[in-house]
Amino acid sequence: MINLSPLLVGAALSIMAIAAAPAAAAQPPKTVVLVHGAFADGSSWSRVIPLLEAKGLRVVAVQNPLSSLAADADATKRAIDMAPGPVILVGHSWGGVVITQAGVDDKVKALVYVAAFALPKGMSVNSASAGAPPQPWLKELQPDSAGYVRLSDDAVGKFFAQDLSPEEIAVVAATQGPTFGGAFDDKLSEAAYETKPSWFVVAKQDGMIPPPVEEAMAAAIKAKVTEIDGSHVVMLSQPQAVADVIIAAADSVK
């Protein structure tokens, strides 16, 4: 008669050893941190967020105070700090200045500029624009007594979001974040794109930042460029096209 006891004991020990073996550590999810620009808030990313989440990306939209470059960079750094893993940092318009400053964090693995400013270290939006013909939307700024400015509702429809429906334009105008005018004089002390790979969405119908200026900035930082036929808020009018660029940047992060 065959004694099965040693075989059963050996099998049981093998099963116990497998069960006791530590499981492979799960990779932390990639986080896309979305940084809005001036005259906007985090809702400007509302159409892109579900497209990114559908690809398994963790998404956080920063709410910038729009009071200074330092304050906005701090708000963005808090979102980076809270991310459990690698970060893809995305900036729209003024948000491009913010990600250039805050993106030097080691967690940040890629930068995406969406119709955004990508400026050299030591420059501000105003100093970079010095000598250029003034943009017509500048006449549409409405200041308050504390130095914060907003775009007139007419300017939102004419220069900022002209490819949205009237109802959508009204929402963009109503939710815009007033921006402290002095922030546009704040100079960059960092240039994250010097050490991080960059992507750039050029909005071909942008009425706020001239498309040739966007193209020049993208070339200066050696970004991978995608041209999209959309307004300054191209992430609202062409969300899938913008999401595709962000997803490509995320896919590059291993």
mmCIF file of C-alpha atoms in Angstrom, residues 28-150:
data_model
loop_
_atom_site.group_PDB
_atom_site.id
_atom_site.type_symbol
_atom_site.label_atom_id
_atom_site.label_comp_id
_atom_site.label_asym_id
_atom_site.label_seq_id
_atom_site.Cartn_x
_atom_site.Cartn_y
_atom_site.Cartn_z
ATOM 1 C CA PRO A 28 1.206 53.505 -8.474
ATOM 2 C CA PRO A 29 -1.114 55.055 -11.050
ATOM 3 C CA LYS A 30 0.029 57.852 -13.284
ATOM 4 C CA THR A 31 -1.572 61.162 -12.350
ATOM 5 C CA VAL A 32 -2.448 63.890 -14.823
ATOM 6 C CA VAL A 33 -2.430 67.269 -13.074
ATOM 7 C CA LEU A 34 -4.394 69.830 -15.085
ATOM 8 C CA VAL A 35 -3.536 73.500 -14.514
ATOM 9 C CA HIS A 36 -5.992 76.088 -15.806
ATOM 10 C CA GLY A 37 -5.089 79.511 -17.069
ATOM 11 C CA ALA A 38 -6.161 83.081 -16.470
ATOM 12 C CA PHE A 39 -9.839 83.989 -16.842
ATOM 13 C CA ALA A 40 -10.732 80.342 -16.172
ATOM 14 C CA ASP A 41 -11.041 77.715 -13.459
ATOM 15 C CA GLY A 42 -10.702 73.954 -13.150
ATOM 16 C CA SER A 43 -13.981 73.364 -14.975
ATOM 17 C CA SER A 44 -12.229 74.303 -18.207
ATOM 18 C CA TRP A 45 -10.949 70.701 -18.227
ATOM 19 C CA SER A 46 -14.388 69.134 -17.714
ATOM 20 C CA ARG A 47 -14.566 67.549 -21.166
ATOM 21 C CA VAL A 48 -11.036 66.176 -21.103
ATOM 22 C CA ILE A 49 -11.176 64.605 -17.630
ATOM 23 C CA PRO A 50 -13.529 61.686 -18.450
ATOM 24 C CA LEU A 51 -11.522 60.855 -21.574
ATOM 25 C CA LEU A 52 -8.334 60.578 -19.515
ATOM 26 C CA GLU A 53 -9.995 58.587 -16.741
ATOM 27 C CA ALA A 54 -11.343 56.144 -19.342
ATOM 28 C CA LYS A 55 -7.701 55.314 -20.107
ATOM 29 C CA GLY A 56 -7.023 54.466 -16.462
ATOM 30 C CA LEU A 57 -5.284 57.721 -15.607
ATOM 31 C CA ARG A 58 -5.764 59.431 -12.267
ATOM 32 C CA VAL A 59 -6.741 63.065 -12.858
ATOM 33 C CA VAL A 60 -6.595 66.167 -10.661
ATOM 34 C CA ALA A 61 -7.644 69.644 -11.793
ATOM 35 C CA VAL A 62 -5.911 72.385 -9.812
ATOM 36 C CA GLN A 63 -7.888 75.427 -8.690
ATOM 37 C CA ASN A 64 -5.419 78.285 -9.061
ATOM 38 C CA PRO A 65 -5.941 81.410 -6.943
ATOM 39 C CA LEU A 66 -4.679 83.445 -9.916
ATOM 40 C CA SER A 67 -3.108 85.902 -7.494
ATOM 41 C CA SER A 68 0.571 85.422 -8.392
ATOM 42 C CA LEU A 69 2.905 82.972 -10.077
ATOM 43 C CA ALA A 70 4.163 81.838 -6.668
ATOM 44 C CA ALA A 71 0.653 81.184 -5.333
ATOM 45 C CA ASP A 72 -0.427 79.289 -8.435
ATOM 46 C CA ALA A 73 2.794 77.258 -8.453
ATOM 47 C CA ASP A 74 2.214 76.397 -4.787
ATOM 48 C CA ALA A 75 -1.318 75.188 -5.550
ATOM 49 C CA THR A 76 0.075 73.037 -8.341
ATOM 50 C CA LYS A 77 2.876 71.687 -6.157
ATOM 51 C CA ARG A 78 0.302 70.564 -3.597
ATOM 52 C CA ALA A 79 -1.431 68.510 -6.270
ATOM 53 C CA ILE A 80 1.912 67.036 -7.324
ATOM 54 C CA ASP A 81 2.788 66.187 -3.716
ATOM 55 C CA MET A 82 -0.496 64.318 -3.270
ATOM 56 C CA ALA A 83 -0.014 62.195 -6.393
ATOM 57 C CA PRO A 84 0.879 58.585 -5.514
ATOM 58 C CA GLY A 85 3.124 58.108 -8.531
ATOM 59 C CA PRO A 86 4.501 59.790 -11.654
ATOM 60 C CA VAL A 87 2.865 63.013 -12.821
ATOM 61 C CA ILE A 88 2.046 64.343 -16.262
ATOM 62 C CA LEU A 89 1.702 68.104 -15.783
ATOM 63 C CA VAL A 90 -0.614 69.939 -18.191
ATOM 64 C CA GLY A 91 -0.989 73.707 -18.430
ATOM 65 C CA HIS A 92 -3.388 75.880 -20.417
ATOM 66 C CA SER A 93 -2.609 79.506 -21.283
ATOM 67 C CA TRP A 94 -1.183 81.156 -18.117
ATOM 68 C CA GLY A 95 -1.046 77.620 -16.732
ATOM 69 C CA GLY A 96 1.926 77.066 -19.027
ATOM 70 C CA VAL A 97 3.897 79.562 -16.945
ATOM 71 C CA VAL A 98 2.793 77.739 -13.803
ATOM 72 C CA ILE A 99 3.865 74.274 -15.005
ATOM 73 C CA THR A 100 7.182 75.670 -16.208
ATOM 74 C CA GLN A 101 7.813 76.858 -12.637
ATOM 75 C CA ALA A 102 6.329 73.916 -10.699
ATOM 76 C CA GLY A 103 7.303 71.140 -13.090
ATOM 77 C CA VAL A 104 10.868 70.785 -11.820
ATOM 78 C CA ASP A 105 9.540 68.424 -9.137
ATOM 79 C CA ASP A 106 11.064 64.945 -9.477
ATOM 80 C CA LYS A 107 7.603 63.366 -9.684
ATOM 81 C CA VAL A 108 6.859 65.245 -12.901
ATOM 82 C CA LYS A 109 7.833 63.110 -15.879
ATOM 83 C CA ALA A 110 6.251 65.015 -18.782
ATOM 84 C CA LEU A 111 4.862 68.467 -19.563
ATOM 85 C CA VAL A 112 1.968 69.288 -21.886
ATOM 86 C CA TYR A 113 1.339 72.881 -22.970
ATOM 87 C CA VAL A 114 -2.160 73.550 -24.330
ATOM 88 C CA ALA A 115 -2.408 76.902 -26.133
ATOM 89 C CA ALA A 116 -0.050 78.025 -23.397
ATOM 90 C CA PHE A 117 2.894 80.236 -22.572
ATOM 91 C CA ALA A 118 6.253 78.440 -22.519
ATOM 92 C CA LEU A 119 8.698 81.145 -21.502
ATOM 93 C CA PRO A 120 12.422 81.260 -20.702
ATOM 94 C CA LYS A 121 13.678 81.466 -17.150
ATOM 95 C CA GLY A 122 13.792 85.076 -15.978
ATOM 96 C CA MET A 123 10.905 86.165 -18.203
ATOM 97 C CA SER A 124 7.331 87.132 -17.394
ATOM 98 C CA VAL A 125 4.296 87.200 -19.656
ATOM 99 C CA ASN A 126 4.542 90.976 -19.909
ATOM 100 C CA SER A 127 8.290 91.089 -20.519
ATOM 101 C CA ALA A 128 8.003 88.381 -23.172
ATOM 102 C CA SER A 129 5.262 90.383 -24.892
ATOM 103 C CA ALA A 130 7.103 93.712 -24.773
ATOM 104 C CA GLY A 131 7.423 95.282 -28.198
ATOM 105 C CA ALA A 132 4.732 93.114 -29.777
ATOM 106 C CA PRO A 133 1.536 94.706 -31.106
ATOM 107 C CA PRO A 134 -1.048 94.779 -28.290
ATOM 108 C CA GLN A 135 -3.700 92.099 -28.588
ATOM 109 C CA PRO A 136 -7.235 93.456 -29.139
ATOM 110 C CA TRP A 137 -8.645 91.549 -26.151
ATOM 111 C CA LEU A 138 -6.543 93.684 -23.804
ATOM 112 C CA LYS A 139 -9.068 96.496 -24.280
ATOM 113 C CA GLU A 140 -11.749 94.155 -22.926
ATOM 114 C CA LEU A 141 -10.211 93.672 -19.483
ATOM 115 C CA GLN A 142 -12.426 94.800 -16.624
ATOM 116 C CA PRO A 143 -10.449 95.670 -13.455
ATOM 117 C CA ASP A 144 -11.710 95.861 -9.905
ATOM 118 C CA SER A 145 -10.431 98.073 -7.103
ATOM 119 C CA ALA A 146 -7.932 95.419 -5.931
ATOM 120 C CA GLY A 147 -6.197 95.039 -9.276
ATOM 121 C CA TYR A 148 -7.919 91.836 -10.383
ATOM 122 C CA VAL A 149 -9.164 91.707 -13.969
ATOM 123 C CA ARG A 150 -11.711 89.679 -15.878
#
